[in-house]
Amino acid sequence: METLLLQNTDKDIARAGEILRGGGLVAIPTETVYGLAANALDGAAVAKIFAAKGRPQDNPLIVHISHLDQWKSLVSEIPDRAMALAEAYWPGPLTIILPKSDVIPDEVSAGLDTVAVRFPSMRTTRKIIDAAGVPLAAPSANLSGSPSPTCARHTMDDMRGRIDAVLDGGECNFGVESTVVTLATEIPRLLRPGAVTPEELREVLGEIEIDDAVLGQLKEGVKAASPGMKYKHYSPKAEITILKGTLDEFVKYTELHSREGDTDKTFALCFDGEEEIIPLPCVTYGREEDSLTQSHRLFNALRELDEQGAEKVYARCPSADGVGMAVYNRLLRAAGFCVIDFHDE
Ligand code: TXA
Ligand code: MG
């Protein structure tokens, strides 16, 4: 199949809408990452998403809407606390899970009795949903296991020949996926951290729980509340080790290990300005004190490490506060949970 590259014009957005209405797949920009979209109400179209990505069948999809009104028909009911959350943070990088209605095909919910819904803030995304005239199911537009794409080129790299079209809407502003919170439990539960922080959720919801999978690795045999969080994820081909400590400790450790026979395929994933001091080829992912530049650049940096042929990577550890929780969560998965903490006893 030839994959069309569509532009961010009214004509091409209309074309994307036609393809989606006809049961095809179009990768679309959003403010978080590129999504691989299909008509959410058409089970056969949604099934093609799983095939194109190589996605495990038990991993449910997020349904994207362009008007608040569309939400009602997708869920069994909208409790007050859900509406309050939507009013505070929609449109935006927040996904809300509620018990689903009958219009949601099993392919979307992967057999669960809930559905995840998001109302994106990027104007182009909403125009595409409007053009399709239906809500769009869309996971991130990467091959399963790879870092989520944050520009049209990375989306094409993964999806060329597998889907009908990619619509180029430029670089994604935020750069990591939306915050996912479930309101299908008595106490709201954060399943995936994103741009909307736990503090911001608490402002509206009061008490929330943070799922164990957010900052750690689920133990063998524990069922994941959010199926996507159990997989090793966002991974470049290189093996990543996060070094938790100061820049000084990072430099000492990598100096020692380069003498011990790491090759020229050993890289550092570090913060801006640290390249001068670190004795390895470096790929940077933002400023140390600025989680938003880190989220914007992390997935790009992971893909760049692959492009440069990195086999082994030592990564500087980001702060896990606020928006940083999302950055840390993604990097931890990219590293397969491999962290060396210099301050552990
Ligand atoms: O920012 C985003 O959310 C992007 C853009 C395209 O909107 N989409 C995205 O989708 O990241 P995906 O499929 O890569 O991640 C969806 C996550 C997965 O971890 C999945 O398991 C979880 O949300 N999820 C979806 N529906 C769920 C449900 N009903 N219950 C629990 N977890 C759910
Ligand atoms: Mg994904």
Coordinates of N, CA, C and O in Angstrom, one line a residue, residues 3 27 89 92 94 103 114 118 132 149 170 185 187 195-196 212 223 228 231 238 250 281 288-289 293 298 330 332 336:
T3 N 1.6 5.0 1.1 CA 1.1 5.8 2.1 C 1.2 7.3 1.7 O 2.3 7.8 1.5
A27 N -2.6 8.5 10.0 CA -1.9 9.0 11.2 C -2.0 10.5 11.3 O -1.8 11.2 10.3
Y89 N -9.8 20.6 32.3 CA -8.6 20.3 31.4 C -8.8 20.0 30.0 O -7.9 19.7 29.3
G92 N -7.5 19.1 25.9 CA -6.1 19.0 26.3 C -5.6 17.6 26.5 O -6.3 16.6 26.2
L94 N -5.4 15.1 28.3 CA -5.9 14.3 29.4 C -6.9 13.3 28.9 O -7.8 13.6 28.1
V103 N -22.2 1.5 22.0 CA -21.6 1.9 20.6 C -20.2 1.5 20.5 O -19.6 1.5 19.4
T114 N -14.9 -0.7 30.0 CA -14.7 0.8 30.1 C -14.1 1.3 28.7 O -13.7 0.5 27.9
R118 N -10.6 11.1 24.9 CA -9.8 12.3 25.0 C -10.3 13.4 24.0 O -10.7 13.0 22.9
A132 N -13.9 13.9 9.6 CA -14.3 12.4 9.6 C -15.8 12.3 10.0 O -16.5 11.4 9.5
P149 N 5.9 8.6 17.9 CA 6.4 9.6 17.0 C 5.9 11.0 17.3 O 4.8 11.2 17.7
G170 N 3.3 19.2 11.7 CA 4.5 19.7 12.3 C 4.8 18.9 13.6 O 4.3 17.8 13.8
T185 N -13.2 3.6 38.9 CA -13.0 3.0 40.2 C -13.5 4.0 41.3 O -13.7 5.2 40.9
I187 N -12.1 5.4 44.0 CA -11.2 6.5 44.1 C -10.5 6.7 42.7 O -10.0 5.7 42.2
A195 N 1.0 15.5 30.7 CA 1.1 16.9 30.9 C 0.2 17.5 32.0 O 0.5 18.4 32.7
V196 N -0.9 16.8 32.2 CA -1.8 17.2 33.4 C -1.3 16.4 34.6 O -1.3 15.2 34.6
D212 N 0.5 1.5 40.7 CA 1.8 1.0 41.0 C 2.7 1.0 39.7 O 3.9 1.1 39.8
K223 N -2.1 -8.0 37.6 CA -2.9 -7.6 36.4 C -2.7 -6.1 36.3 O -3.0 -5.4 37.2
G228 N -1.4 -1.1 28.6 CA -0.2 -0.6 27.9 C 1.0 -0.5 28.8 O 2.1 -0.4 28.3
Y231 N 4.0 -3.4 29.2 CA 5.0 -3.7 28.2 C 6.3 -2.9 28.3 O 6.2 -1.7 28.6
A238 N 19.1 0.4 21.4 CA 20.1 0.4 22.4 C 19.6 0.0 23.7 O 18.5 0.2 24.1
F250 N 27.9 11.0 37.4 CA 27.6 10.4 36.1 C 28.9 10.4 35.3 O 29.3 9.4 34.7
P281 N 30.0 10.3 23.2 CA 29.2 11.0 22.3 C 27.8 11.2 23.0 O 27.3 10.3 23.7
E288 N 18.1 20.6 32.3 CA 18.0 19.8 33.5 C 16.8 20.2 34.3 O 16.1 19.4 34.9
E289 N 16.6 21.6 34.4 CA 15.6 22.1 35.4 C 14.2 22.3 34.7 O 13.4 22.9 35.2
T293 N 10.9 21.0 28.4 CA 11.8 20.8 27.2 C 12.1 19.3 27.2 O 12.3 18.8 26.1
L298 N 12.3 14.1 24.4 CA 12.7 12.7 24.8 C 12.6 11.7 23.7 O 13.5 11.0 23.4
R330 N 8.4 7.5 31.1 CA 8.7 7.0 29.8 C 10.2 6.5 29.7 O 10.5 5.5 29.1
L332 N 12.0 5.4 32.1 CA 12.2 4.2 32.9 C 11.8 3.0 32.0 O 12.4 1.9 32.0
G336 N 13.8 -0.3 30.2 CA 13.5 -1.6 30.8 C 13.7 -1.7 32.3 O 14.1 -2.7 32.8

